[in-house]
Amino acid sequence: VMINGPDEKFLNRFNQVHSKNPHFVMPTRKNCSDPESRNCFGISHYAGEVFYNVRSFLEKNRDALHPDVMEVMRKSKCS
């Protein structure tokens, strides 16, 4: 099943921006664990080629701050 919505938009944009980067690796059926290799992107770095599946990628990597932390930052006088 091909992804759609925000994940698909993220992958399309990622491919557009990074396709010429030497560390970017296009997925194939052989190197991507997802049967739909179109749902992955690869990066070549010190660990070798690593492939990421974009299904729920944005949601999993959102890193939202806890409301208490945000409140402390709002009240801080430091800049």
Short mmCIF file of N, CA and C in Angstrom, two decimals:
data_model
loop_
_atom_site.label_atom_id
_atom_site.label_comp_id
_atom_site.label_asym_id
_atom_site.label_seq_id
_atom_site.Cartn_x
_atom_site.Cartn_y
_atom_site.Cartn_z
N VAL A 1 0.85 -1.19 0.00
CA VAL A 1 0.00 0.00 0.00
C VAL A 1 0.88 1.24 0.00
N MET A 2 0.68 2.07 -0.98
CA MET A 2 1.44 3.32 -1.09
C MET A 2 0.90 4.32 -0.07
N ILE A 3 1.80 5.05 0.55
CA ILE A 3 1.40 6.07 1.52
C ILE A 3 0.72 7.23 0.84
N ASN A 4 0.02 8.05 1.62
CA ASN A 4 -0.57 9.27 1.07
C ASN A 4 -0.61 10.33 2.16
N GLY A 5 -1.04 11.51 1.81
CA GLY A 5 -1.15 12.60 2.77
C GLY A 5 0.20 13.20 3.11
N PRO A 6 0.35 13.66 4.35
CA PRO A 6 1.59 14.35 4.76
C PRO A 6 2.86 13.51 4.57
N ASP A 7 2.76 12.20 4.79
CA ASP A 7 3.95 11.35 4.62
C ASP A 7 4.40 11.33 3.16
N GLU A 8 3.45 11.24 2.26
CA GLU A 8 3.79 11.23 0.84
C GLU A 8 4.38 12.58 0.42
N LYS A 9 3.81 13.66 0.90
CA LYS A 9 4.33 14.99 0.58
C LYS A 9 5.75 15.15 1.12
N PHE A 10 5.99 14.65 2.34
CA PHE A 10 7.33 14.71 2.93
C PHE A 10 8.32 13.95 2.06
N LEU A 11 7.97 12.73 1.66
CA LEU A 11 8.87 11.91 0.85
C LEU A 11 9.14 12.57 -0.50
N ASN A 12 8.11 13.08 -1.13
CA ASN A 12 8.30 13.75 -2.42
C ASN A 12 9.22 14.95 -2.28
N ARG A 13 9.01 15.75 -1.26
CA ARG A 13 9.86 16.94 -1.05
C ARG A 13 11.29 16.51 -0.70
N PHE A 14 11.42 15.50 0.13
CA PHE A 14 12.74 14.99 0.51
C PHE A 14 13.50 14.54 -0.73
N ASN A 15 12.83 13.80 -1.60
CA ASN A 15 13.46 13.32 -2.83
C ASN A 15 13.85 14.48 -3.74
N GLN A 16 13.00 15.49 -3.86
CA GLN A 16 13.31 16.66 -4.70
C GLN A 16 14.56 17.38 -4.19
N VAL A 17 14.61 17.62 -2.90
CA VAL A 17 15.69 18.43 -2.32
C VAL A 17 17.01 17.66 -2.26
N HIS A 18 16.95 16.37 -1.96
CA HIS A 18 18.19 15.63 -1.67
C HIS A 18 18.62 14.62 -2.72
N SER A 19 17.91 14.51 -3.83
CA SER A 19 18.21 13.47 -4.80
C SER A 19 19.63 13.55 -5.37
N LYS A 20 20.22 14.74 -5.40
CA LYS A 20 21.58 14.88 -5.94
C LYS A 20 22.66 14.84 -4.86
N ASN A 21 22.25 14.71 -3.62
CA ASN A 21 23.21 14.63 -2.52
C ASN A 21 23.90 13.26 -2.58
N PRO A 22 25.23 13.23 -2.46
CA PRO A 22 25.94 11.94 -2.56
C PRO A 22 25.59 10.97 -1.43
N HIS A 23 25.01 11.46 -0.34
CA HIS A 23 24.64 10.59 0.78
C HIS A 23 23.21 10.06 0.67
N PHE A 24 22.48 10.54 -0.31
CA PHE A 24 21.12 10.09 -0.53
C PHE A 24 21.15 8.81 -1.35
N VAL A 25 20.38 7.80 -0.94
CA VAL A 25 20.34 6.52 -1.65
C VAL A 25 18.89 6.23 -2.04
N MET A 26 18.67 6.05 -3.34
CA MET A 26 17.32 5.70 -3.80
C MET A 26 17.01 4.26 -3.38
N PRO A 27 15.81 4.04 -2.86
CA PRO A 27 15.46 2.69 -2.44
C PRO A 27 15.14 1.78 -3.62
N THR A 28 15.40 0.51 -3.42
CA THR A 28 14.98 -0.51 -4.38
C THR A 28 14.29 -1.60 -3.58
N ARG A 29 13.70 -2.53 -4.26
CA ARG A 29 13.04 -3.64 -3.54
C ARG A 29 14.05 -4.46 -2.75
N LYS A 30 15.31 -4.45 -3.16
CA LYS A 30 16.34 -5.23 -2.47
C LYS A 30 16.83 -4.57 -1.18
N ASN A 31 16.89 -3.23 -1.15
CA ASN A 31 17.49 -2.58 0.00
C ASN A 31 16.51 -1.92 0.96
N CYS A 32 15.22 -1.96 0.66
CA CYS A 32 14.21 -1.36 1.53
C CYS A 32 13.32 -2.46 2.09
N SER A 33 13.16 -2.50 3.40
CA SER A 33 12.40 -3.58 4.02
C SER A 33 10.91 -3.53 3.71
N ASP A 34 10.41 -2.35 3.33
CA ASP A 34 9.00 -2.22 2.98
C ASP A 34 8.79 -2.81 1.58
N PRO A 35 7.80 -3.67 1.40
CA PRO A 35 7.55 -4.23 0.07
C PRO A 35 7.30 -3.15 -0.98
N GLU A 36 6.74 -2.04 -0.55
CA GLU A 36 6.55 -0.89 -1.44
C GLU A 36 7.77 0.01 -1.26
N SER A 37 8.83 -0.25 -1.98
CA SER A 37 10.08 0.51 -1.79
C SER A 37 9.90 2.00 -2.03
N ARG A 38 8.78 2.38 -2.63
CA ARG A 38 8.52 3.80 -2.84
C ARG A 38 8.23 4.53 -1.54
N ASN A 39 8.07 3.81 -0.44
CA ASN A 39 7.76 4.41 0.85
C ASN A 39 9.02 4.67 1.69
N CYS A 40 10.19 4.54 1.10
CA CYS A 40 11.44 4.64 1.84
C CYS A 40 12.38 5.68 1.23
N PHE A 41 13.35 6.09 2.03
CA PHE A 41 14.49 6.83 1.52
C PHE A 41 15.71 6.31 2.26
N GLY A 42 16.86 6.43 1.63
CA GLY A 42 18.08 5.91 2.23
C GLY A 42 19.12 6.99 2.40
N ILE A 43 19.94 6.82 3.43
CA ILE A 43 21.06 7.73 3.69
C ILE A 43 22.30 6.88 3.90
N SER A 44 23.36 7.27 3.24
CA SER A 44 24.64 6.59 3.39
C SER A 44 25.48 7.39 4.38
N HIS A 45 25.83 6.77 5.50
CA HIS A 45 26.67 7.44 6.49
C HIS A 45 27.57 6.43 7.17
N TYR A 46 28.15 6.76 8.30
CA TYR A 46 29.18 5.91 8.93
C TYR A 46 28.70 4.48 9.17
N ALA A 47 27.40 4.28 9.35
CA ALA A 47 26.87 2.93 9.60
C ALA A 47 26.57 2.20 8.30
N GLY A 48 26.89 2.81 7.18
CA GLY A 48 26.57 2.23 5.88
C GLY A 48 25.27 2.82 5.37
N GLU A 49 24.63 2.12 4.49
CA GLU A 49 23.35 2.60 3.96
C GLU A 49 22.23 2.23 4.93
N VAL A 50 21.48 3.23 5.35
CA VAL A 50 20.36 3.02 6.27
C VAL A 50 19.11 3.53 5.58
N PHE A 51 18.04 2.72 5.62
CA PHE A 51 16.80 3.08 4.96
C PHE A 51 15.72 3.36 5.99
N TYR A 52 14.94 4.38 5.72
CA TYR A 52 13.87 4.81 6.61
C TYR A 52 12.55 4.71 5.87
N ASN A 53 11.55 4.17 6.55
CA ASN A 53 10.21 4.09 6.02
C ASN A 53 9.48 5.36 6.44
N VAL A 54 8.79 6.01 5.53
CA VAL A 54 8.14 7.28 5.85
C VAL A 54 6.73 7.12 6.41
N ARG A 55 6.25 5.91 6.54
CA ARG A 55 4.93 5.73 7.15
C ARG A 55 4.96 6.27 8.57
N SER A 56 4.17 7.29 8.85
CA SER A 56 4.08 7.94 10.16
C SER A 56 5.41 8.55 10.61
N PHE A 57 6.33 8.78 9.68
CA PHE A 57 7.65 9.32 10.01
C PHE A 57 7.54 10.69 10.68
N LEU A 58 6.72 11.56 10.14
CA LEU A 58 6.58 12.90 10.71
C LEU A 58 5.97 12.84 12.10
N GLU A 59 4.98 12.01 12.29
CA GLU A 59 4.33 11.88 13.60
C GLU A 59 5.30 11.33 14.64
N LYS A 60 6.06 10.31 14.27
CA LYS A 60 7.01 9.68 15.19
C LYS A 60 8.15 10.62 15.57
N ASN A 61 8.50 11.54 14.69
CA ASN A 61 9.65 12.42 14.91
C ASN A 61 9.26 13.86 15.21
N ARG A 62 8.08 14.03 15.71
CA ARG A 62 7.58 15.38 16.00
C ARG A 62 8.33 16.04 17.16
N ASP A 63 8.69 15.30 18.19
CA ASP A 63 9.41 15.82 19.36
C ASP A 63 8.71 17.03 19.98
N ALA A 64 7.47 16.87 20.31
CA ALA A 64 6.72 17.96 20.95
C ALA A 64 7.20 18.16 22.38
N LEU A 65 7.27 19.41 22.78
CA LEU A 65 7.66 19.73 24.15
C LEU A 65 6.48 19.58 25.09
N HIS A 66 6.76 19.15 26.30
CA HIS A 66 5.73 19.05 27.32
C HIS A 66 5.23 20.45 27.64
N PRO A 67 3.93 20.63 27.87
CA PRO A 67 3.37 21.97 28.15
C PRO A 67 4.07 22.69 29.30
N ASP A 68 4.51 21.96 30.32
CA ASP A 68 5.21 22.60 31.45
C ASP A 68 6.51 23.25 30.99
N VAL A 69 7.23 22.58 30.11
CA VAL A 69 8.49 23.12 29.60
C VAL A 69 8.22 24.38 28.78
N MET A 70 7.18 24.34 27.98
CA MET A 70 6.84 25.52 27.18
C MET A 70 6.47 26.70 28.07
N GLU A 71 5.75 26.44 29.15
CA GLU A 71 5.37 27.51 30.08
C GLU A 71 6.59 28.12 30.75
N VAL A 72 7.53 27.31 31.16
CA VAL A 72 8.76 27.80 31.79
C VAL A 72 9.53 28.67 30.80
N MET A 73 9.60 28.24 29.55
CA MET A 73 10.32 29.02 28.53
C MET A 73 9.62 30.36 28.27
N ARG A 74 8.30 30.37 28.26
CA ARG A 74 7.56 31.62 28.05
C ARG A 74 7.83 32.63 29.17
N LYS A 75 7.94 32.13 30.39
CA LYS A 75 8.12 33.01 31.56
C LYS A 75 9.58 33.41 31.77
N SER A 76 10.50 32.77 31.07
CA SER A 76 11.92 33.05 31.24
C SER A 76 12.27 34.46 30.79
N LYS A 77 13.16 35.09 31.51
CA LYS A 77 13.62 36.43 31.17
C LYS A 77 14.92 36.38 30.33
N CYS A 78 15.50 35.18 30.18
CA CYS A 78 16.73 35.03 29.40
C CYS A 78 16.40 35.04 27.91
N SER A 79 17.34 35.58 27.13
CA SER A 79 17.08 35.56 25.70
C SER A 79 18.17 34.85 24.94
#
